[in-house]
PDB file of C-alpha atoms in Angstrom:
ATOM      1  CA  MET A1267       0.000   0.000   0.000  1.00  0.00           C
ATOM      2  CA  HIS A1268       2.851   2.345   0.919  1.00  0.00           C
ATOM      3  CA  ASN A1269       4.609   1.701  -2.416  1.00  0.00           C
ATOM      4  CA  PHE A1270       1.346   2.260  -4.318  1.00  0.00           C
ATOM      5  CA  LEU A1271       0.762   5.633  -2.637  1.00  0.00           C
ATOM      6  CA  LEU A1272       4.377   6.670  -3.166  1.00  0.00           C
ATOM      7  CA  SER A1273       4.196   5.705  -6.849  1.00  0.00           C
ATOM      8  CA  PHE A1274       0.958   7.677  -7.187  1.00  0.00           C
ATOM      9  CA  MET A1275       2.416  10.795  -5.548  1.00  0.00           C
ATOM     10  CA  LEU A1276       5.575  10.673  -7.683  1.00  0.00           C
ATOM     11  CA  SER A1277       3.475  10.216 -10.848  1.00  0.00           C
ATOM     12  CA  ILE A1278       1.373  13.340 -10.266  1.00  0.00           C
ATOM     13  CA  PRO A1279       3.857  15.872 -11.760  1.00  0.00           C
ATOM     14  CA  GLY A1280       4.375  13.701 -14.857  1.00  0.00           C
ATOM     15  CA  ILE A1281       0.654  13.249 -15.493  1.00  0.00           C
ATOM     16  CA  LEU A1282      -0.182  16.913 -14.876  1.00  0.00           C
ATOM     17  CA  VAL A1283       2.645  18.184 -17.088  1.00  0.00           C
ATOM     18  CA  ALA A1284       1.851  15.758 -19.938  1.00  0.00           C
ATOM     19  CA  THR A1285      -1.901  16.495 -19.981  1.00  0.00           C
ATOM     20  CA  THR A1286      -1.533  20.245 -19.388  1.00  0.00           C
ATOM     21  CA  VAL A1287       1.023  20.682 -22.176  1.00  0.00           C
ATOM     22  CA  HIS A1288      -1.023  18.479 -24.510  1.00  0.00           C
ATOM     23  CA  GLU A1289      -4.197  20.525 -24.081  1.00  0.00           C
ATOM     24  CA  PHE A1290      -2.401  23.889 -24.026  1.00  0.00           C
ATOM     25  CA  VAL A1291      -0.671  23.107 -27.335  1.00  0.00           C
ATOM     26  CA  ARG A1292      -4.023  22.077 -28.806  1.00  0.00           C
ATOM     27  CA  ALA A1293      -5.511  25.402 -27.666  1.00  0.00           C
ATOM     28  CA  MET A1294      -2.511  27.338 -28.970  1.00  0.00           C
ATOM     29  CA  ALA A1295      -2.479  25.566 -32.351  1.00  0.00           C
ATOM     30  CA  SER A1296      -6.214  26.042 -32.883  1.00  0.00           C
ATOM     31  CA  THR A1297      -5.930  29.707 -31.887  1.00  0.00           C
ATOM     32  CA  ALA A1298      -3.060  30.161 -34.359  1.00  0.00           C
ATOM     33  CA  CYS A1299      -5.361  28.734 -37.048  1.00  0.00           C
ATOM     34  CA  GLY A1300      -7.944  31.418 -36.295  1.00  0.00           C
ATOM     35  CA  ASP A1301     -10.109  29.668 -33.689  1.00  0.00           C
ATOM     36  CA  ARG A1302     -11.515  31.910 -30.920  1.00  0.00           C
ATOM     37  CA  LEU A1303     -13.045  29.241 -28.678  1.00  0.00           C
ATOM     38  CA  PRO A1304      -9.962  28.203 -26.634  1.00  0.00           C
ATOM     39  CA  LYS A1305      -9.190  31.792 -25.598  1.00  0.00           C
ATOM     40  CA  GLU A1306     -12.842  32.604 -24.890  1.00  0.00           C
ATOM     41  CA  GLN A1307     -13.096  29.527 -22.659  1.00  0.00           C
ATOM     42  CA  GLY A1308      -9.882  30.313 -20.784  1.00  0.00           C
ATOM     43  CA  ARG A1309      -7.950  27.329 -22.129  1.00  0.00           C
ATOM     44  CA  LEU A1310      -5.030  29.262 -23.620  1.00  0.00           C
ATOM     45  CA  THR A1311      -3.051  28.774 -20.406  1.00  0.00           C
ATOM     46  CA  LEU A1312      -0.512  26.471 -18.784  1.00  0.00           C
ATOM     47  CA  ASN A1313      -2.480  26.490 -15.530  1.00  0.00           C
ATOM     48  CA  PRO A1314      -3.005  22.736 -14.833  1.00  0.00           C
ATOM     49  CA  VAL A1315      -6.263  23.437 -12.990  1.00  0.00           C
ATOM     50  CA  LYS A1316      -7.846  24.602 -16.268  1.00  0.00           C
ATOM     51  CA  HIS A1317      -6.911  21.345 -18.009  1.00  0.00           C
ATOM     52  CA  PHE A1318      -7.532  18.870 -15.181  1.00  0.00           C
ATOM     53  CA  GLU A1319      -9.998  16.037 -15.748  1.00  0.00           C
ATOM     54  CA  PRO A1320     -10.227  13.595 -12.794  1.00  0.00           C
ATOM     55  CA  ILE A1321     -11.257  10.426 -14.674  1.00  0.00           C
ATOM     56  CA  GLY A1322      -8.609  10.903 -17.357  1.00  0.00           C
ATOM     57  CA  PHE A1323      -6.034  11.668 -14.647  1.00  0.00           C
ATOM     58  CA  LEU A1324      -6.756   8.535 -12.584  1.00  0.00           C
ATOM     59  CA  LEU A1325      -6.965   6.336 -15.674  1.00  0.00           C
ATOM     60  CA  MET A1326      -3.615   7.652 -16.863  1.00  0.00           C
ATOM     61  CA  PHE A1327      -2.001   6.572 -13.588  1.00  0.00           C
ATOM     62  CA  TYR A1328      -3.767   3.204 -13.542  1.00  0.00           C
ATOM     63  CA  SER A1329      -2.992   2.341 -17.167  1.00  0.00           C
ATOM     64  CA  GLY A1330       0.463   3.875 -17.313  1.00  0.00           C
ATOM     65  CA  GLY A1331      -0.231   6.393 -20.054  1.00  0.00           C
ATOM     66  CA  PHE A1332      -3.765   6.087 -21.393  1.00  0.00           C
ATOM     67  CA  GLY A1333      -5.676   9.103 -20.150  1.00  0.00           C
ATOM     68  CA  TRP A1334      -6.489  12.675 -20.931  1.00  0.00           C
ATOM     69  CA  GLY A1335      -6.848  16.193 -19.653  1.00  0.00           C
ATOM     70  CA  LYS A1336     -10.050  18.166 -20.019  1.00  0.00           C
ATOM     71  CA  PRO A1337     -10.424  18.276 -23.824  1.00  0.00           C
ATOM     72  CA  VAL A1338     -10.063  21.743 -25.351  1.00  0.00           C
ATOM     73  CA  GLU A1339     -13.087  22.631 -27.442  1.00  0.00           C
ATOM     74  CA  THR A1340     -12.124  23.773 -30.929  1.00  0.00           C
ATOM     75  CA  SER A1341     -14.098  24.960 -33.938  1.00  0.00           C
ATOM     76  CA  ALA A1342     -12.975  24.251 -37.497  1.00  0.00           C
ATOM     77  CA  LEU A1343     -15.369  26.968 -38.686  1.00  0.00           C
ATOM     78  CA  TYR A1344     -12.585  29.491 -38.160  1.00  0.00           C
ATOM     79  CA  TYR A1345      -9.903  27.532 -40.028  1.00  0.00           C
ATOM     80  CA  LYS A1346      -8.731  28.774 -43.410  1.00  0.00           C
ATOM     81  CA  ASN A1347      -7.790  25.262 -44.519  1.00  0.00           C
ATOM     82  CA  ARG A1348     -10.041  22.881 -42.592  1.00  0.00           C
ATOM     83  CA  LYS A1349      -8.223  19.643 -43.423  1.00  0.00           C
ATOM     84  CA  LYS A1350      -4.661  20.910 -42.914  1.00  0.00           C
ATOM     85  CA  ASP A1351      -5.486  22.910 -39.779  1.00  0.00           C
ATOM     86  CA  THR A1352      -7.487  20.061 -38.197  1.00  0.00           C
ATOM     87  CA  LEU A1353      -4.527  17.727 -38.755  1.00  0.00           C
ATOM     88  CA  LEU A1354      -2.148  20.278 -37.263  1.00  0.00           C
ATOM     89  CA  VAL A1355      -4.314  20.769 -34.163  1.00  0.00           C
ATOM     90  CA  ALA A1356      -4.628  16.981 -33.732  1.00  0.00           C
ATOM     91  CA  ILE A1357      -0.960  16.069 -34.268  1.00  0.00           C
ATOM     92  CA  LEU A1358       1.016  18.984 -32.805  1.00  0.00           C
ATOM     93  CA  PRO A1359       0.167  18.277 -29.112  1.00  0.00           C
ATOM     94  CA  SER A1360       1.711  14.802 -29.291  1.00  0.00           C
ATOM     95  CA  VAL A1361       4.762  16.121 -31.163  1.00  0.00           C
ATOM     96  CA  VAL A1362       5.375  18.653 -28.384  1.00  0.00           C
ATOM     97  CA  ASN A1363       4.891  15.928 -25.747  1.00  0.00           C
ATOM     98  CA  LEU A1364       7.587  13.856 -27.464  1.00  0.00           C
ATOM     99  CA  LEU A1365       9.972  16.830 -27.635  1.00  0.00           C
ATOM    100  CA  LEU A1366       9.329  17.533 -23.963  1.00  0.00           C
ATOM    101  CA  ALA A1367      10.051  13.873 -23.206  1.00  0.00           C
ATOM    102  CA  VAL A1368      13.432  14.302 -24.922  1.00  0.00           C
ATOM    103  CA  VAL A1369      14.212  17.234 -22.598  1.00  0.00           C
ATOM    104  CA  PHE A1370      13.328  15.215 -19.479  1.00  0.00           C
ATOM    105  CA  LEU A1371      15.232  12.184 -20.800  1.00  0.00           C
ATOM    106  CA  ALA A1372      18.327  14.365 -21.284  1.00  0.00           C
ATOM    107  CA  ILE A1373      17.964  15.772 -17.760  1.00  0.00           C
ATOM    108  CA  TYR A1374      17.514  12.258 -16.347  1.00  0.00           C
ATOM    109  CA  GLN A1375      20.564  10.870 -18.162  1.00  0.00           C
ATOM    110  CA  ASN A1376      22.824  13.829 -17.333  1.00  0.00           C
ATOM    111  CA  THR A1377      21.912  14.062 -13.644  1.00  0.00           C
ATOM    112  CA  ARG A1378      21.894  10.347 -12.837  1.00  0.00           C
ATOM    113  CA  GLY A1379      23.550   9.815  -9.471  1.00  0.00           C
ATOM    114  CA  MET A1380      23.728  13.565  -8.810  1.00  0.00           C
ATOM    115  CA  LEU A1381      20.159  14.121  -7.624  1.00  0.00           C
ATOM    116  CA  PRO A1382      18.229  12.499  -4.760  1.00  0.00           C
ATOM    117  CA  PRO A1383      16.630   9.227  -6.004  1.00  0.00           C
ATOM    118  CA  ILE A1384      13.118  10.571  -5.474  1.00  0.00           C
ATOM    119  CA  VAL A1385      13.813  13.537  -7.800  1.00  0.00           C
ATOM    120  CA  SER A1386      15.244  11.216 -10.457  1.00  0.00           C
ATOM    121  CA  ILE A1387      12.103   9.075 -10.279  1.00  0.00           C
ATOM    122  CA  ILE A1388       9.901  12.163 -10.783  1.00  0.00           C
ATOM    123  CA  ILE A1389      11.975  13.174 -13.839  1.00  0.00           C
ATOM    124  CA  ASP A1390      11.720   9.613 -15.152  1.00  0.00           C
ATOM    125  CA  TYR A1391       7.906   9.767 -14.793  1.00  0.00           C
ATOM    126  CA  LEU A1392       7.870  13.162 -16.547  1.00  0.00           C
ATOM    127  CA  CYS A1393       9.559  11.533 -19.526  1.00  0.00           C
ATOM    128  CA  TYR A1394       7.412   8.387 -19.381  1.00  0.00           C
ATOM    129  CA  TYR A1395       4.003  10.091 -19.304  1.00  0.00           C
ATOM    130  CA  ASN A1396       4.888  12.529 -22.073  1.00  0.00           C
ATOM    131  CA  VAL A1397       5.819   9.605 -24.318  1.00  0.00           C
ATOM    132  CA  GLY A1398       2.816   7.637 -23.079  1.00  0.00           C
ATOM    133  CA  ILE A1399       0.224  10.267 -23.964  1.00  0.00           C
ATOM    134  CA  ALA A1400       1.713  10.564 -27.471  1.00  0.00           C
ATOM    135  CA  VAL A1401       1.726   6.784 -28.019  1.00  0.00           C
ATOM    136  CA  TYR A1402      -1.847   6.307 -26.812  1.00  0.00           C
ATOM    137  CA  ASN A1403      -3.082   9.181 -28.980  1.00  0.00           C
ATOM    138  CA  LEU A1404      -2.203   7.039 -32.005  1.00  0.00           C
ATOM    139  CA  LEU A1405      -5.169   4.829 -31.111  1.00  0.00           C
ATOM    140  CA  PRO A1406      -8.447   5.313 -33.002  1.00  0.00           C
ATOM    141  CA  VAL A1407     -10.322   5.348 -29.685  1.00  0.00           C
ATOM    142  CA  SER A1408     -12.288   8.348 -28.438  1.00  0.00           C
ATOM    143  CA  PRO A1409     -11.184  10.805 -27.057  1.00  0.00           C
ATOM    144  CA  MET A1410      -7.703  10.217 -28.514  1.00  0.00           C
ATOM    145  CA  ASP A1411      -6.463  12.619 -31.218  1.00  0.00           C
ATOM    146  CA  CYS A1412      -6.317   9.866 -33.838  1.00  0.00           C
ATOM    147  CA  VAL A1413     -10.123  10.112 -34.146  1.00  0.00           C
ATOM    148  CA  LYS A1414      -9.724  13.737 -35.301  1.00  0.00           C
ATOM    149  CA  VAL A1415      -7.099  12.633 -37.804  1.00  0.00           C
ATOM    150  CA  LEU A1416      -9.500  10.022 -39.177  1.00  0.00           C
ATOM    151  CA  SER A1417     -12.219  12.660 -39.552  1.00  0.00           C
ATOM    152  CA  VAL A1418     -10.210  14.473 -42.222  1.00  0.00           C
ATOM    153  CA  THR A1419      -8.228  11.609 -43.776  1.00  0.00           C
ATOM    154  CA  LEU A1420     -10.895   8.935 -44.253  1.00  0.00           C
ATOM    155  CA  PRO A1421     -13.529   9.229 -46.970  1.00  0.00           C
ATOM    156  CA  ALA A1422     -16.718  10.643 -45.436  1.00  0.00           C
ATOM    157  CA  ASN A1423     -18.713   7.404 -45.777  1.00  0.00           C
ATOM    158  CA  GLN A1424     -15.975   5.359 -44.056  1.00  0.00           C
ATOM    159  CA  TYR A1425     -15.624   7.884 -41.251  1.00  0.00           C
ATOM    160  CA  PHE A1426     -19.364   7.933 -40.566  1.00  0.00           C
ATOM    161  CA  LYS A1427     -19.303   4.132 -40.582  1.00  0.00           C
ATOM    162  CA  TYR A1428     -16.556   4.274 -37.960  1.00  0.00           C
ATOM    163  CA  LEU A1429     -18.655   6.683 -35.861  1.00  0.00           C
ATOM    164  CA  GLN A1430     -21.404   4.054 -35.668  1.00  0.00           C
ATOM    165  CA  TYR A1431     -18.985   1.787 -33.808  1.00  0.00           C
ATOM    166  CA  GLU A1432     -17.112   4.506 -31.878  1.00  0.00           C
ATOM    167  CA  LYS A1433     -18.803   3.886 -28.505  1.00  0.00           C
ATOM    168  CA  PRO A1434     -18.587   0.057 -28.621  1.00  0.00           C
ATOM    169  CA  ILE A1435     -14.902   0.309 -29.632  1.00  0.00           C
ATOM    170  CA  GLN A1436     -14.262   2.683 -26.721  1.00  0.00           C
ATOM    171  CA  MET A1437     -16.087   0.468 -24.210  1.00  0.00           C
ATOM    172  CA  ILE A1438     -14.352  -2.729 -25.356  1.00  0.00           C
ATOM    173  CA  PHE A1439     -10.950  -1.026 -25.274  1.00  0.00           C
ATOM    174  CA  LEU A1440     -11.509   0.397 -21.760  1.00  0.00           C
ATOM    175  CA  PHE A1441     -12.775  -2.986 -20.543  1.00  0.00           C
ATOM    176  CA  LEU A1442      -9.665  -4.760 -21.833  1.00  0.00           C
ATOM    177  CA  LEU A1443      -7.436  -1.962 -20.530  1.00  0.00           C
ATOM    178  CA  PHE A1444      -9.039  -2.172 -17.073  1.00  0.00           C
ATOM    179  CA  PHE A1445      -8.152  -5.862 -16.865  1.00  0.00           C
ATOM    180  CA  GLY A1446      -4.567  -5.198 -17.953  1.00  0.00           C
ATOM    181  CA  MET A1447      -4.817  -6.852 -21.359  1.00  0.00           C
ATOM    182  CA  PHE A1448      -2.740  -4.141 -23.074  1.00  0.00           C
ATOM    183  CA  ASN A1449      -0.290  -3.222 -20.312  1.00  0.00           C
ATOM    184  CA  GLY A1450       2.643  -5.261 -21.586  1.00  0.00           C
ATOM    185  CA  ILE A1451       2.156  -4.161 -25.195  1.00  0.00           C
ATOM    186  CA  PHE A1452       1.959  -0.455 -24.474  1.00  0.00           C
ATOM    187  CA  HIS A1453       4.688  -0.413 -21.828  1.00  0.00           C
ATOM    188  CA  THR A1454       6.961  -2.041 -24.406  1.00  0.00           C
ATOM    189  CA  LEU A1455       5.911   0.553 -27.026  1.00  0.00           C
ATOM    190  CA  ILE A1456       6.485   3.463 -24.636  1.00  0.00           C
ATOM    191  CA  PHE A1457       9.938   2.248 -23.632  1.00  0.00           C
ATOM    192  CA  GLY A1458      10.739   1.508 -27.281  1.00  0.00           C
ATOM    193  CA  VAL A1459       9.774   5.035 -28.375  1.00  0.00           C
ATOM    194  CA  THR A1460      11.740   6.506 -25.449  1.00  0.00           C
ATOM    195  CA  LYS A1461      14.815   4.527 -26.488  1.00  0.00           C
ATOM    196  CA  LEU A1462      14.372   5.591 -30.119  1.00  0.00           C
ATOM    197  CA  LEU A1463      14.123   9.255 -29.084  1.00  0.00           C
ATOM    198  CA  GLY A1464      17.241   8.853 -26.978  1.00  0.00           C
ATOM    199  CA  HIS A1465      19.180   7.494 -29.960  1.00  0.00           C
ATOM    200  CA  LEU A1466      17.796  10.098 -32.406  1.00  0.00           C
ATOM    201  CA  PHE A1467      18.850  12.966 -30.134  1.00  0.00           C
ATOM    202  CA  PHE A1468      22.153  11.293 -29.074  1.00  0.00           C
ATOM    203  CA  ILE A1469      21.089  10.996 -25.440  1.00  0.00           C
ATOM    204  CA  LEU A1470      21.333   7.204 -25.036  1.00  0.00           C
TER     205      LEU A1470
END
């Protein structure tokens, strides 16, 4: 029980940073494309309170990466190029999460043995959850960003066909996730992506 609580407490900064940055970048990207909604709703901020969503937060800790912050509402009505701008708003948050993970990975590698172990663990979690949120957003499961990508890349009839099964897909995925059916697969993916980033940026 003690180890569980300690792990939870040390995970909090990583989860909050990953979800806050993800939603802030979405708000910033949509605003840059002409959208007024994020600013009007007070989402153009790095204040974690504005982006906090309790179910997504707890699920992210439980699953080790699958979760979400409070989704930023966007409107494609303001976009000059709906397809391109929608893709940008959907993809850019995960790209920034991966870049942020590289920063934390570099800090972790270059301060190993120099910082108190508890601080190193927090930095490790900061890297892990930023990679995790990017990896899980590749899934075509609501509310992951991949669904937005599908909305502008699939032919309309195929996308609407997908929407008919969106809820069952989400429920089946969450059911399997709850019982740990995907844990090994996604932990391996997250560590694999982290290692790849380390090699690409000459950190590992």
